[in-house]
PDB file of C-alpha atoms in Angstrom:
ATOM      1  CA  MET A 661     -37.559  -3.141  -4.999  1.00 82.00           C
ATOM      2  CA  SER A 662     -36.260  -0.053  -5.131  1.00 87.00           C
ATOM      3  CA  PRO A 663     -32.946   0.980  -6.772  1.00 90.00           C
ATOM      4  CA  ALA A 664     -31.226   1.600  -3.312  1.00 90.00           C
ATOM      5  CA  ILE A 665     -32.682  -1.974  -2.015  1.00 91.00           C
ATOM      6  CA  LYS A 666     -30.961  -3.447  -5.118  1.00 92.00           C
ATOM      7  CA  CYS A 667     -28.155  -1.799  -4.754  1.00 93.00           C
ATOM      8  CA  LEU A 668     -27.405  -2.722  -1.221  1.00 92.00           C
ATOM      9  CA  ILE A 669     -28.223  -6.277  -1.892  1.00 93.00           C
ATOM     10  CA  LEU A 670     -25.574  -6.246  -4.615  1.00 94.00           C
ATOM     11  CA  LEU A 671     -22.923  -4.609  -1.986  1.00 93.00           C
ATOM     12  CA  ALA A 672     -23.606  -7.448   0.398  1.00 93.00           C
ATOM     13  CA  VAL A 673     -22.943 -10.187  -2.428  1.00 94.00           C
ATOM     14  CA  VAL A 674     -19.458  -8.371  -3.127  1.00 94.00           C
ATOM     15  CA  ALA A 675     -18.705  -7.906   0.456  1.00 93.00           C
ATOM     16  CA  LEU A 676     -19.278 -11.833   1.036  1.00 94.00           C
ATOM     17  CA  PHE A 677     -17.097 -12.539  -2.401  1.00 93.00           C
ATOM     18  CA  PHE A 678     -14.014 -10.390  -1.267  1.00 93.00           C
ATOM     19  CA  VAL A 679     -14.331 -11.855   2.533  1.00 92.00           C
ATOM     20  CA  THR A 680     -14.499 -15.311   1.228  1.00 91.00           C
ATOM     21  CA  GLU A 681     -12.433 -14.507  -1.588  1.00 88.00           C
ATOM     22  CA  LEU A 682     -14.077 -17.491  -3.878  1.00 90.00           C
ATOM     23  CA  ILE A 683     -13.729 -16.184  -6.675  1.00 91.00           C
ATOM     24  CA  PRO A 684      -9.989 -13.366  -7.516  1.00 91.00           C
ATOM     25  CA  LEU A 685     -10.645  -9.776  -5.559  1.00 91.00           C
ATOM     26  CA  ALA A 686     -10.040  -8.196  -9.441  1.00 91.00           C
ATOM     27  CA  ILE A 687     -12.848 -10.420 -10.386  1.00 94.00           C
ATOM     28  CA  THR A 688     -15.062  -9.420  -7.806  1.00 94.00           C
ATOM     29  CA  ALA A 689     -14.564  -5.841  -8.517  1.00 93.00           C
ATOM     30  CA  THR A 690     -14.829  -5.766 -11.971  1.00 94.00           C
ATOM     31  CA  ALA A 691     -18.100  -7.850 -11.675  1.00 94.00           C
ATOM     32  CA  GLY A 692     -19.886  -5.564  -9.717  1.00 94.00           C
ATOM     33  CA  ALA A 693     -19.368  -2.568 -11.884  1.00 94.00           C
ATOM     34  CA  ILE A 694     -20.831  -4.511 -14.559  1.00 95.00           C
ATOM     35  CA  ALA A 695     -23.861  -5.485 -12.553  1.00 94.00           C
ATOM     36  CA  CYS A 696     -24.651  -2.319 -11.659  1.00 94.00           C
ATOM     37  CA  GLY A 697     -24.883  -1.273 -15.235  1.00 93.00           C
ATOM     38  CA  LEU A 698     -26.772  -4.326 -16.171  1.00 93.00           C
ATOM     39  CA  LEU A 699     -29.281  -3.933 -12.905  1.00 92.00           C
ATOM     40  CA  GLY A 700     -29.557   0.225 -13.911  1.00 92.00           C
ATOM     41  CA  LEU A 701     -28.266   1.165 -11.234  1.00 91.00           C
ATOM     42  CA  ILE A 702     -25.898   3.862 -13.678  1.00 92.00           C
ATOM     43  CA  PRO A 703     -25.929   4.540 -16.800  1.00 92.00           C
ATOM     44  CA  ALA A 704     -23.889   1.625 -19.626  1.00 90.00           C
ATOM     45  CA  LYS A 705     -21.454   3.882 -20.399  1.00 90.00           C
ATOM     46  CA  GLN A 706     -20.546   4.971 -16.194  1.00 90.00           C
ATOM     47  CA  VAL A 707     -19.462   0.819 -15.925  1.00 92.00           C
ATOM     48  CA  PHE A 708     -16.152   1.134 -16.499  1.00 91.00           C
ATOM     49  CA  SER A 709     -15.882   5.062 -15.768  1.00 88.00           C
ATOM     50  CA  GLY A 710     -13.164   3.778 -13.259  1.00 87.00           C
ATOM     51  CA  LEU A 711     -10.158   2.590 -15.283  1.00 87.00           C
ATOM     52  CA  SER A 712     -10.334   6.210 -16.561  1.00 84.00           C
ATOM     53  CA  ASN A 713     -10.005   7.907 -13.237  1.00 84.00           C
ATOM     54  CA  SER A 714      -6.531   9.771 -12.770  1.00 84.00           C
ATOM     55  CA  THR A 715      -5.930   7.855  -9.409  1.00 84.00           C
ATOM     56  CA  VAL A 716      -5.407   4.497 -11.302  1.00 87.00           C
ATOM     57  CA  VAL A 717      -2.671   6.407 -13.702  1.00 89.00           C
ATOM     58  CA  LEU A 718      -0.694   8.164 -10.333  1.00 88.00           C
ATOM     59  CA  PHE A 719      -0.975   4.394  -8.944  1.00 87.00           C
ATOM     60  CA  ALA A 720       0.386   3.273 -11.951  1.00 90.00           C
ATOM     61  CA  GLY A 721       3.323   5.777 -11.753  1.00 91.00           C
ATOM     62  CA  MET A 722       4.059   5.607  -7.845  1.00 89.00           C
ATOM     63  CA  PHE A 723       4.585   1.731  -8.670  1.00 90.00           C
ATOM     64  CA  VAL A 724       6.885   2.125 -11.291  1.00 92.00           C
ATOM     65  CA  VAL A 725       9.217   4.712  -9.532  1.00 91.00           C
ATOM     66  CA  GLY A 726       9.305   2.416  -5.787  1.00 88.00           C
ATOM     67  CA  ALA A 727       9.746  -0.624  -8.312  1.00 89.00           C
ATOM     68  CA  ALA A 728      12.812   1.075  -9.771  1.00 90.00           C
ATOM     69  CA  MET A 729      14.240   1.388  -6.246  1.00 87.00           C
ATOM     70  CA  PHE A 730      14.109  -2.748  -6.037  1.00 87.00           C
ATOM     71  CA  TYR A 731      15.524  -3.499  -9.193  1.00 89.00           C
ATOM     72  CA  THR A 732      18.496  -1.441  -8.993  1.00 89.00           C
ATOM     73  CA  GLY A 733      18.779  -2.804  -5.122  1.00 86.00           C
ATOM     74  CA  LEU A 734      18.861   0.427  -3.770  1.00 87.00           C
ATOM     75  CA  ALA A 735      16.197  -0.377  -1.196  1.00 84.00           C
ATOM     76  CA  GLN A 736      18.196  -3.671  -0.439  1.00 81.00           C
ATOM     77  CA  ALA A 737      20.824  -1.903   0.186  1.00 85.00           C
ATOM     78  CA  ILE A 738      19.153   0.604   2.718  1.00 85.00           C
ATOM     79  CA  GLY A 739      18.180  -2.297   4.493  1.00 81.00           C
ATOM     80  CA  ASN A 740      21.308  -3.886   4.886  1.00 80.00           C
ATOM     81  CA  LYS A 741      23.206  -1.061   6.068  1.00 82.00           C
ATOM     82  CA  VAL A 742      20.537  -0.295   8.648  1.00 80.00           C
ATOM     83  CA  VAL A 743      19.898  -4.320   9.970  1.00 76.00           C
ATOM     84  CA  HIS A 744      23.804  -4.451   9.967  1.00 77.00           C
ATOM     85  CA  LEU A 745      24.274  -1.413  11.836  1.00 82.00           C
ATOM     86  CA  CYS A 746      21.605  -2.506  14.592  1.00 80.00           C
ATOM     87  CA  GLY A 747      23.693  -5.982  15.179  1.00 76.00           C
ATOM     88  CA  THR A 748      22.414  -9.478  15.652  1.00 74.00           C
ATOM     89  CA  GLY A 749      20.518  -8.934  19.104  1.00 81.00           C
ATOM     90  CA  GLU A 750      17.089 -10.167  19.416  1.00 83.00           C
ATOM     91  CA  ASN A 751      15.811  -6.058  20.588  1.00 87.00           C
ATOM     92  CA  SER A 752      17.768  -4.390  18.332  1.00 88.00           C
ATOM     93  CA  LEU A 753      17.262  -6.445  15.130  1.00 87.00           C
ATOM     94  CA  MET A 754      13.491  -5.810  15.657  1.00 90.00           C
ATOM     95  CA  PHE A 755      13.855  -1.819  16.369  1.00 91.00           C
ATOM     96  CA  GLY A 756      16.383  -2.029  13.299  1.00 89.00           C
ATOM     97  CA  LEU A 757      13.948  -3.753  10.932  1.00 90.00           C
ATOM     98  CA  MET A 758      11.111  -1.437  11.811  1.00 93.00           C
ATOM     99  CA  VAL A 759      12.444   1.415  11.485  1.00 92.00           C
ATOM    100  CA  VAL A 760      13.675   0.213   7.959  1.00 90.00           C
ATOM    101  CA  GLY A 761      10.378  -0.879   7.178  1.00 91.00           C
ATOM    102  CA  THR A 762       8.061   2.393   8.538  1.00 94.00           C
ATOM    103  CA  VAL A 763      10.786   4.740   6.319  1.00 92.00           C
ATOM    104  CA  LEU A 764      11.018   2.611   3.052  1.00 90.00           C
ATOM    105  CA  SER A 765       7.491   1.688   3.290  1.00 91.00           C
ATOM    106  CA  SER A 766       5.734   5.845   3.581  1.00 91.00           C
ATOM    107  CA  VAL A 767       6.931   6.218  -0.251  1.00 87.00           C
ATOM    108  CA  LEU A 768       7.400   2.962  -1.402  1.00 86.00           C
ATOM    109  CA  SER A 769       4.773  -0.561  -2.083  1.00 82.00           C
ATOM    110  CA  ASN A 770       4.322  -1.987   1.739  1.00 84.00           C
ATOM    111  CA  THR A 771       5.228  -5.506  -0.348  1.00 81.00           C
ATOM    112  CA  GLY A 772       7.864  -5.005  -2.027  1.00 80.00           C
ATOM    113  CA  THR A 773       9.497  -3.515   0.988  1.00 85.00           C
ATOM    114  CA  ALA A 774       8.767  -6.007   3.181  1.00 85.00           C
ATOM    115  CA  ALA A 775       9.953  -8.639   0.533  1.00 81.00           C
ATOM    116  CA  CYS A 776      13.022  -7.308   0.217  1.00 79.00           C
ATOM    117  CA  LEU A 777      13.934  -7.319   3.960  1.00 83.00           C
ATOM    118  CA  LEU A 778      12.655 -10.754   4.088  1.00 82.00           C
ATOM    119  CA  PRO A 779      15.708 -12.346   3.345  1.00 79.00           C
ATOM    120  CA  VAL A 780      18.047  -9.815   4.941  1.00 78.00           C
ATOM    121  CA  ALA A 781      15.868 -10.889   8.429  1.00 81.00           C
ATOM    122  CA  LEU A 782      15.855 -14.523   8.054  1.00 80.00           C
ATOM    123  CA  GLY A 783      19.509 -14.709   7.418  1.00 77.00           C
ATOM    124  CA  ILE A 784      20.658 -12.829  10.293  1.00 79.00           C
ATOM    125  CA  CYS A 785      18.088 -15.102  12.636  1.00 79.00           C
ATOM    126  CA  SER A 786      19.635 -17.716  10.860  1.00 75.00           C
ATOM    127  CA  ALA A 787      23.025 -17.167  12.110  1.00 73.00           C
ATOM    128  CA  ALA A 788      22.594 -15.736  15.362  1.00 73.00           C
ATOM    129  CA  LYS A 789      20.033 -18.824  15.855  1.00 77.00           C
ATOM    130  CA  ILE A 790      17.207 -16.698  16.744  1.00 80.00           C
ATOM    131  CA  PRO A 791      13.305 -17.216  16.030  1.00 82.00           C
ATOM    132  CA  ALA A 792      12.329 -15.914  13.141  1.00 81.00           C
ATOM    133  CA  SER A 793       9.033 -15.391  13.726  1.00 81.00           C
ATOM    134  CA  ARG A 794       9.657 -12.791  15.968  1.00 85.00           C
ATOM    135  CA  GLN A 795      11.413 -10.762  13.465  1.00 87.00           C
ATOM    136  CA  LEU A 796       9.232 -11.032  10.860  1.00 88.00           C
ATOM    137  CA  MET A 797       5.761 -10.209  12.160  1.00 90.00           C
ATOM    138  CA  PRO A 798       7.141  -6.533  13.534  1.00 92.00           C
ATOM    139  CA  LEU A 799       8.395  -6.462  10.530  1.00 91.00           C
ATOM    140  CA  ALA A 800       5.071  -7.251   8.670  1.00 91.00           C
ATOM    141  CA  PHE A 801       3.407  -4.351  10.998  1.00 94.00           C
ATOM    142  CA  ALA A 802       5.865  -1.639  10.454  1.00 94.00           C
ATOM    143  CA  CYS A 803       5.052  -1.938   6.895  1.00 92.00           C
ATOM    144  CA  GLY A 804       1.506  -1.886   7.490  1.00 92.00           C
ATOM    145  CA  TRP A 805       1.868   1.385   9.971  1.00 93.00           C
ATOM    146  CA  GLY A 806       4.464   3.040   7.843  1.00 92.00           C
ATOM    147  CA  GLY A 807       2.716   3.377   4.556  1.00 90.00           C
ATOM    148  CA  ILE A 808      -0.271   5.426   6.601  1.00 91.00           C
ATOM    149  CA  ILE A 809       2.484   8.405   6.787  1.00 93.00           C
ATOM    150  CA  THR A 810       2.269   9.650   3.144  1.00 91.00           C
ATOM    151  CA  MET A 811      -0.084  10.181   0.271  1.00 89.00           C
ATOM    152  CA  VAL A 812       1.918   7.731  -1.973  1.00 86.00           C
ATOM    153  CA  GLY A 813       2.542   5.416   1.304  1.00 86.00           C
ATOM    154  CA  THR A 814      -0.446   2.774   0.722  1.00 86.00           C
ATOM    155  CA  PRO A 815      -3.445   3.007  -1.895  1.00 84.00           C
ATOM    156  CA  PRO A 816      -6.347   3.390   0.677  1.00 87.00           C
ATOM    157  CA  ASN A 817      -4.344   7.154   1.071  1.00 88.00           C
ATOM    158  CA  ILE A 818      -4.297   8.173  -2.878  1.00 85.00           C
ATOM    159  CA  ILE A 819      -8.209   6.746  -2.571  1.00 82.00           C
ATOM    160  CA  ALA A 820      -9.149   9.299  -0.131  1.00 85.00           C
ATOM    161  CA  THR A 821      -7.612  12.203  -1.474  1.00 83.00           C
ATOM    162  CA  GLY A 822      -8.910  11.598  -5.006  1.00 79.00           C
ATOM    163  CA  ALA A 823     -12.557  11.174  -3.529  1.00 78.00           C
ATOM    164  CA  MET A 824     -12.012  14.694  -1.658  1.00 83.00           C
ATOM    165  CA  THR A 825     -11.132  16.190  -4.869  1.00 79.00           C
ATOM    166  CA  ALA A 826     -13.981  14.548  -6.619  1.00 73.00           C
ATOM    167  CA  ALA A 827     -16.077  16.163  -3.949  1.00 75.00           C
ATOM    168  CA  GLY A 828     -14.989  19.579  -4.742  1.00 82.00           C
ATOM    169  CA  LEU A 829     -12.704  19.650  -1.510  1.00 84.00           C
ATOM    170  CA  PRO A 830      -9.425  20.927  -0.666  1.00 85.00           C
ATOM    171  CA  ALA A 831      -7.198  17.732  -1.369  1.00 81.00           C
ATOM    172  CA  PHE A 832      -5.266  16.043   1.552  1.00 87.00           C
ATOM    173  CA  GLY A 833      -1.112  17.257   1.682  1.00 86.00           C
ATOM    174  CA  PHE A 834       0.936  14.764   0.676  1.00 87.00           C
ATOM    175  CA  PHE A 835       2.435  14.968   4.256  1.00 89.00           C
ATOM    176  CA  GLU A 836      -0.818  15.960   5.931  1.00 91.00           C
ATOM    177  CA  PHE A 837      -1.011  12.060   7.205  1.00 92.00           C
ATOM    178  CA  ALA A 838       2.106  12.449   8.834  1.00 93.00           C
ATOM    179  CA  TRP A 839       0.189  13.549  11.691  1.00 94.00           C
ATOM    180  CA  ILE A 840      -1.909  10.393  12.569  1.00 94.00           C
ATOM    181  CA  GLY A 841       0.810   8.357  10.737  1.00 93.00           C
ATOM    182  CA  ILE A 842       4.034   9.275  12.393  1.00 95.00           C
ATOM    183  CA  PRO A 843       2.486   9.006  16.420  1.00 95.00           C
ATOM    184  CA  VAL A 844       0.804   5.648  14.745  1.00 95.00           C
ATOM    185  CA  SER A 845       4.550   4.347  14.093  1.00 95.00           C
ATOM    186  CA  ILE A 846       5.713   5.731  17.423  1.00 96.00           C
ATOM    187  CA  ALA A 847       3.073   3.984  19.230  1.00 96.00           C
ATOM    188  CA  GLY A 848       3.357   0.478  17.209  1.00 95.00           C
ATOM    189  CA  MET A 849       7.084   0.656  17.833  1.00 95.00           C
ATOM    190  CA  LEU A 850       6.855   0.670  21.776  1.00 95.00           C
ATOM    191  CA  TYR A 851       4.076  -1.581  21.504  1.00 95.00           C
ATOM    192  CA  MET A 852       6.168  -4.618  19.523  1.00 93.00           C
ATOM    193  CA  MET A 853       9.147  -3.702  21.675  1.00 92.00           C
ATOM    194  CA  PHE A 854       7.861  -3.885  24.990  1.00 92.00           C
ATOM    195  CA  ILE A 855       4.550  -6.020  25.091  1.00 93.00           C
ATOM    196  CA  GLY A 856       3.726  -7.369  21.953  1.00 91.00           C
ATOM    197  CA  LYS A 857       7.333  -9.205  21.780  1.00 87.00           C
ATOM    198  CA  HIS A 858       6.177 -10.753  24.931  1.00 88.00           C
ATOM    199  CA  LEU A 859       3.084 -12.027  22.820  1.00 89.00           C
ATOM    200  CA  LEU A 860       5.052 -13.320  19.789  1.00 86.00           C
ATOM    201  CA  PRO A 861       5.659 -17.088  18.546  1.00 81.00           C
ATOM    202  CA  LYS A 862       8.860 -18.622  18.603  1.00 77.00           C
ATOM    203  CA  VAL A 863       9.808 -20.408  15.349  1.00 70.00           C
ATOM    204  CA  GLU A 864      13.242 -20.999  14.873  1.00 66.00           C
ATOM    205  CA  LEU A 865      14.722 -21.334  11.419  1.00 58.00           C
ATOM    206  CA  ASP A 866      16.341 -25.003   9.931  1.00 55.00           C
ATOM    207  CA  ALA A 867      20.301 -24.795   9.656  1.00 44.00           C
ATOM    208  CA  ASP A 868      19.601 -25.950   5.826  1.00 48.00           C
ATOM    209  CA  GLN A 869      16.859 -23.441   5.319  1.00 52.00           C
ATOM    210  CA  GLU A 870      17.153 -21.786   1.837  1.00 52.00           C
ATOM    211  CA  ILE A 871      17.323 -18.093   1.727  1.00 49.00           C
ATOM    212  CA  GLU A 872      15.822 -16.276  -1.306  1.00 49.00           C
ATOM    213  CA  GLN A 873      15.308 -13.263  -2.608  1.00 49.00           C
ATOM    214  CA  GLU A 874      12.013 -11.936  -3.425  1.00 49.00           C
ATOM    215  CA  ILE A 875      13.124  -9.234  -5.562  1.00 55.00           C
ATOM    216  CA  GLU A 876      16.425  -9.950  -7.335  1.00 59.00           C
ATOM    217  CA  ALA A 877      18.090  -6.199  -7.952  1.00 61.00           C
ATOM    218  CA  ASN A 878      18.796  -6.433 -11.742  1.00 63.00           C
ATOM    219  CA  SER A 879      21.579  -3.935 -11.708  1.00 62.00           C
ATOM    220  CA  THR A 880      24.531  -3.583  -9.302  1.00 66.00           C
ATOM    221  CA  ASP A 881      25.891  -0.393 -10.867  1.00 77.00           C
ATOM    222  CA  SER A 882      25.940   2.232  -8.077  1.00 84.00           C
ATOM    223  CA  LYS A 883      24.885   5.359 -10.438  1.00 90.00           C
ATOM    224  CA  LYS A 884      21.344   3.814 -11.109  1.00 90.00           C
ATOM    225  CA  MET A 885      20.770   3.655  -7.000  1.00 91.00           C
ATOM    226  CA  VAL A 886      21.579   7.002  -6.929  1.00 92.00           C
ATOM    227  CA  ILE A 887      19.564   7.831 -10.040  1.00 93.00           C
ATOM    228  CA  SER A 888      16.590   5.702  -8.626  1.00 92.00           C
ATOM    229  CA  GLY A 889      16.513   7.255  -5.250  1.00 92.00           C
ATOM    230  CA  ILE A 890      17.234  10.756  -6.768  1.00 94.00           C
ATOM    231  CA  ILE A 891      13.936  10.394  -9.127  1.00 94.00           C
ATOM    232  CA  LEU A 892      11.832   9.308  -5.931  1.00 91.00           C
ATOM    233  CA  LEU A 893      12.801  11.836  -3.808  1.00 91.00           C
ATOM    234  CA  ALA A 894      12.241  14.452  -6.981  1.00 93.00           C
ATOM    235  CA  VAL A 895       8.772  13.069  -7.198  1.00 91.00           C
ATOM    236  CA  VAL A 896       8.343  13.292  -3.548  1.00 89.00           C
ATOM    237  CA  ILE A 897       9.118  17.014  -3.291  1.00 90.00           C
ATOM    238  CA  VAL A 898       7.393  17.997  -6.879  1.00 90.00           C
ATOM    239  CA  MET A 899       3.998  16.408  -4.825  1.00 88.00           C
ATOM    240  CA  ALA A 900       4.810  17.646  -1.349  1.00 86.00           C
ATOM    241  CA  LEU A 901       5.749  21.526  -2.495  1.00 86.00           C
ATOM    242  CA  GLY A 902       2.490  21.113  -4.584  1.00 81.00           C
ATOM    243  CA  ILE A 903       3.798  23.114  -7.972  1.00 83.00           C
ATOM    244  CA  LYS A 904       1.644  24.875 -10.032  1.00 82.00           C
ATOM    245  CA  GLY A 905       0.394  22.872 -13.211  1.00 83.00           C
ATOM    246  CA  VAL A 906       2.349  19.568 -12.190  1.00 87.00           C
ATOM    247  CA  THR A 907      -0.266  16.911 -11.041  1.00 86.00           C
ATOM    248  CA  LEU A 908       0.034  14.482  -8.746  1.00 86.00           C
ATOM    249  CA  GLU A 909      -0.536  12.148 -11.658  1.00 89.00           C
ATOM    250  CA  MET A 910       1.885  14.063 -13.693  1.00 92.00           C
ATOM    251  CA  ALA A 911       4.750  13.785 -11.331  1.00 92.00           C
ATOM    252  CA  ALA A 912       4.251  10.120 -10.841  1.00 92.00           C
ATOM    253  CA  ILE A 913       4.303   9.346 -14.482  1.00 94.00           C
ATOM    254  CA  ILE A 914       6.848  11.202 -15.377  1.00 95.00           C
ATOM    255  CA  GLY A 915       8.945   9.870 -12.585  1.00 94.00           C
ATOM    256  CA  ALA A 916       8.141   6.422 -14.106  1.00 94.00           C
ATOM    257  CA  LEU A 917       9.468   7.180 -17.624  1.00 96.00           C
ATOM    258  CA  VAL A 918      12.657   8.476 -16.427  1.00 96.00           C
ATOM    259  CA  CYS A 919      12.895   5.397 -14.594  1.00 94.00           C
ATOM    260  CA  VAL A 920      12.748   3.577 -17.889  1.00 94.00           C
ATOM    261  CA  LEU A 921      14.698   5.978 -20.175  1.00 95.00           C
ATOM    262  CA  THR A 922      17.603   5.582 -17.432  1.00 93.00           C
ATOM    263  CA  GLY A 923      17.582   2.159 -17.218  1.00 91.00           C
ATOM    264  CA  CYS A 924      16.885   1.747 -13.630  1.00 91.00           C
ATOM    265  CA  LEU A 925      14.401  -1.088 -14.343  1.00 90.00           C
ATOM    266  CA  THR A 926      13.230  -2.277 -17.724  1.00 91.00           C
ATOM    267  CA  GLU A 927       9.382  -1.499 -19.952  1.00 92.00           C
ATOM    268  CA  LYS A 928       9.005  -5.456 -19.019  1.00 92.00           C
ATOM    269  CA  GLN A 929      10.031  -4.816 -15.402  1.00 91.00           C
ATOM    270  CA  ALA A 930       8.049  -1.679 -15.329  1.00 92.00           C
ATOM    271  CA  TYR A 931       4.514  -3.205 -16.455  1.00 92.00           C
ATOM    272  CA  ALA A 932       5.090  -6.312 -13.970  1.00 89.00           C
ATOM    273  CA  SER A 933       5.927  -3.833 -11.039  1.00 89.00           C
ATOM    274  CA  ILE A 934       2.084  -2.198 -11.435  1.00 89.00           C
ATOM    275  CA  ASP A 935      -0.188  -4.343  -8.912  1.00 87.00           C
ATOM    276  CA  TRP A 936      -3.275  -4.820 -11.287  1.00 89.00           C
ATOM    277  CA  VAL A 937      -5.464  -6.221  -8.467  1.00 88.00           C
ATOM    278  CA  THR A 938      -4.876  -2.632  -7.126  1.00 86.00           C
ATOM    279  CA  ILE A 939      -6.006  -0.863 -10.310  1.00 90.00           C
ATOM    280  CA  PHE A 940      -9.193  -3.333 -10.903  1.00 91.00           C
ATOM    281  CA  LEU A 941      -9.880  -3.223  -7.302  1.00 90.00           C
ATOM    282  CA  PHE A 942     -10.366   0.839  -7.890  1.00 88.00           C
ATOM    283  CA  ALA A 943     -11.689   0.760 -10.828  1.00 89.00           C
ATOM    284  CA  GLY A 944     -14.086  -1.446 -10.155  1.00 90.00           C
ATOM    285  CA  MET A 945     -15.702   0.098  -7.018  1.00 90.00           C
ATOM    286  CA  MET A 946     -15.869   3.131  -8.401  1.00 89.00           C
ATOM    287  CA  PRO A 947     -18.607   2.683 -10.128  1.00 91.00           C
ATOM    288  CA  VAL A 948     -20.630   0.774  -7.377  1.00 92.00           C
ATOM    289  CA  SER A 949     -19.853   3.716  -5.090  1.00 89.00           C
ATOM    290  CA  THR A 950     -21.553   6.130  -7.578  1.00 89.00           C
ATOM    291  CA  ALA A 951     -24.548   3.394  -8.143  1.00 92.00           C
ATOM    292  CA  MET A 952     -24.780   3.820  -3.578  1.00 91.00           C
ATOM    293  CA  ASP A 953     -24.845   7.969  -3.784  1.00 89.00           C
ATOM    294  CA  LYS A 954     -27.464   7.646  -7.100  1.00 89.00           C
ATOM    295  CA  THR A 955     -29.798   5.130  -5.697  1.00 91.00           C
ATOM    296  CA  GLY A 956     -29.473   6.094  -2.487  1.00 90.00           C
ATOM    297  CA  ALA A 957     -28.298   3.657  -1.443  1.00 90.00           C
ATOM    298  CA  GLY A 958     -25.359   5.467   0.726  1.00 87.00           C
ATOM    299  CA  LYS A 959     -27.963   7.784   2.509  1.00 88.00           C
ATOM    300  CA  LEU A 960     -29.757   4.566   3.765  1.00 89.00           C
ATOM    301  CA  ILE A 961     -26.901   3.309   5.235  1.00 89.00           C
ATOM    302  CA  ALA A 962     -26.070   6.682   6.668  1.00 86.00           C
ATOM    303  CA  GLU A 963     -29.371   7.291   8.006  1.00 85.00           C
ATOM    304  CA  TRP A 964     -29.695   3.800   9.608  1.00 86.00           C
ATOM    305  CA  THR A 965     -26.636   4.321  11.548  1.00 83.00           C
ATOM    306  CA  VAL A 966     -27.672   7.536  13.278  1.00 81.00           C
ATOM    307  CA  GLY A 967     -30.580   6.257  14.127  1.00 81.00           C
ATOM    308  CA  LEU A 968     -28.827   3.474  15.935  1.00 80.00           C
ATOM    309  CA  MET A 969     -26.319   5.646  17.474  1.00 78.00           C
ATOM    310  CA  GLY A 970     -28.267   8.766  17.931  1.00 73.00           C
ATOM    311  CA  GLY A 971     -26.778  12.134  16.482  1.00 69.00           C
ATOM    312  CA  SER A 972     -24.505  12.095  20.098  1.00 73.00           C
ATOM    313  CA  PRO A 973     -23.595   9.137  20.020  1.00 70.00           C
ATOM    314  CA  SER A 974     -21.587   7.517  23.495  1.00 72.00           C
ATOM    315  CA  PRO A 975     -17.918   6.706  23.269  1.00 72.00           C
ATOM    316  CA  LEU A 976     -18.811   2.956  24.009  1.00 69.00           C
TER     317      LEU A 976
END
């Protein structure tokens, strides 16, 4: 059996475990990398090469910088202000949640943004007797599409940028994703406001429903709120301007260090804020990607696809 076929079989097995989640995703990715080494698809020394990739450092730094916004209460304060300005009408509340979810998730964690806005939305829904499901689903979608606006909004954007750099091609700019991300976000909001809302389920909150804050702010100090906001803004500006001698990874890590040194979050909170599943998913799948390239498995897939669809495939 050729190395390319072995690699394709391994890829199919990994994909099966990803879909079924019979074992944790991070373990699947790491096991895939180890299997590549055991099968001789890549040299043994490259099995854990993904952990030394600079993109892993960028992930970690941005997770910490974004978490500082939540731990200081700044993200929650912004969410509260915007949502309360929109009132308690179903349409205006939906619009407000989607706007703030889109904007915050463009530079912060999608999951963290949804979590910090969750109690705000549930509290208003409970008081105004609005079906919670009709607000939470638009919020979830907004946090998803908001992440595609900037390079650091979601891990896939960072991975794509890292792949471009590794291939010796010009990397994507910080706001280059916005040319697609902003129109998609606007289209998504318009769809939800005029069409999607008619398809949403109606699930009422119980009168005694307990509403908890998913991410608790550990400080009410307004100075720390301002500091965390300035740090995030500074990191974004440095990344967007592409200052010579300051890489994306350096900007993210410097921002993370300053967040801890200024007390915006503790050292333990900084460690806890890193999404280790994302880290190990990326680090584990990088060697698998290398194996596909070296064994020719990627070329086989490309040739099969072109053979199936033709060189000039129909839009259908």
